[in-house]
Amino acid sequence: MPIRATKRGAERTRLDRDCDVLICGASFAGLAVARELSESGAEVLLIDRYEIGERQTSACGIPTLWLERLDLQGALQQTFGELVIHTPYTTVNYRLPWTFSTFDYRTLCALLADHGTFAFETAKVNGRTAHTVHTDRGDIRATHIVDALGWRRVLGAGENIQPPDALLSRGLEVHPHGSGRDMEIWIDRSYVPAGYGWSFPAGEELRIGVGSFDPRFHVREPTERLATALGSEKVRYQGNWIPHALRPSIEDGVYFVGDSAGHCLPLTAEGIRTALYFGLAAGRELRETLAGRKAVAAALESYGAFSSSHATPFRWMLRAQRLIPRVAPSLLARSLRAMESRRFLDWAFGHYLEIAHPRFVAAVPSSARV
Ligand SMILES: Cc1cc2nc3c(=O)[nH]c(=O)nc-3n(C[C@H](O)[C@H](O)[C@H](O)COP(=O)(O)OP(=O)(O)OC[C@H]3O[C@@H](n4cnc5c(N)ncnc54)[C@H](O)[C@@H]3O)c2cc1C
């Protein structure tokens, strides 16, 4: 259970303190790290520019198993056993070997926060000098630092690459009231030359959006056009940059987790379960260090090696992301239809889930095994 110390207005006092672990960013990645440190006995401080769960950062779709394994079903809104893909030439209905669910962001963050034991402060992170993190409320010194700040990677060494030059996609969605039965995707160049549109129903709300793999392509107009085509209102916008390439997950003694390490999967832009997955991995390494079972450098190295060991599937997905927009739409339609067989879908989606499998929630760090 977090100890909240959020300050507002005149109460927003100076924050000048030390701690064992400073986790910057209180969304999926940061909260997953905190969860793993719940019984470490360490002084853990989590900071974010917003309150926990205040600003939704995605369409909130995730394999249901991840919610179950992390005991987060309380946030679940709607579950889908099929994926419907529309192209100008065909519509396919893929029966998934596992289900996908949408969830409520605020509820999920609150539930995940309840799994941790940490102090929380709202502060904007501006940068870092060695083991001191500079925020708009003052400096925080920490033995261990985690950057879970999303694509901006604020705590990296040197100048950060910014869009549109960075390897980032862009996504924007609207959240109109409404309901739907299907989780739908549009691969249609009239909306976006390289990318896709989506509609994810979540109880009484739809999350309708467009993502472009090309950061120079603006997605507001096509997002609004898709919403209009679906008879939905264009309200409650939510958008962001989305990484589509792995970046170093350790740098200068800092752990980078989730979007800050490019842990979002290329092609599908699924980055929630990977943020949770790598968050758990980083948290476990930190736990080993805090318990004196692993040297600081060895823990950082293990986490870095763990992240890098996923490079192959990330590379393949990036290749597919680059290839699909070049395939003729009629050929793409034929290929999608050919992939409708149960056997193929079990194989393909089975491998896809393996990249960050929910069984990892119960895994024990290698150095803690007896
Ligand atoms: C429109 C859209 C829809 C998406 N839909 C899905 C989806 O359905 N399923 C899926 O799996 N992925 C989806 N993604 C991708 C997913 O949102 C990200 O991969 C995921 O949120 C990464 O989690 P994270 O914890 O690393 O970063 P984030 O969720 O981005 O969290 C970063 C946190 O850091 C805080 N922060 C940032 N900068 C600062 C600062 N300077 N100081 C203090 N705090 C700061 C933010 O407030 C935030 O709380 C979507 C992305 C977009 C843009």
Coordinates of C-alpha atoms in Angstrom, one line a residue, residues 17-18 22 24 125-135 138-145 147 149 153-158 251-254 256:
R17 CA 15.6 13.8 0.2
D18 CA 17.4 10.5 0.0
L22 CA 13.8 6.0 -6.7
C24 CA 10.5 7.7 -11.8
V125 CA 11.5 14.9 -13.5
N126 CA 13.8 17.3 -15.3
G127 CA 17.1 15.3 -15.4
R128 CA 19.8 13.6 -13.5
T129 CA 23.4 14.1 -12.4
A130 CA 24.9 10.7 -11.4
H131 CA 22.7 9.5 -8.5
T132 CA 20.8 12.7 -8.1
V133 CA 17.5 13.2 -9.9
H134 CA 16.5 16.8 -10.5
T135 CA 12.8 17.5 -10.2
G138 CA 14.1 19.7 -5.7
D139 CA 16.7 17.0 -5.9
I140 CA 16.4 13.4 -4.8
R141 CA 19.4 11.2 -4.2
A142 CA 19.0 7.5 -4.5
T143 CA 21.2 4.4 -4.5
H144 CA 19.2 2.8 -7.3
I145 CA 17.3 4.7 -10.0
D147 CA 13.5 5.4 -15.4
L149 CA 9.1 7.7 -17.7
R153 CA 13.7 8.5 -21.5
V154 CA 14.5 11.6 -19.4
L155 CA 17.3 10.1 -17.4
G156 CA 19.4 8.7 -20.2
A157 CA 23.0 9.8 -20.7
G158 CA 23.6 12.6 -23.2
E251 CA 22.9 3.1 -18.9
D252 CA 25.1 4.9 -16.4
G253 CA 23.8 2.8 -13.5
V254 CA 20.1 3.5 -14.2
F256 CA 15.2 1.8 -18.0

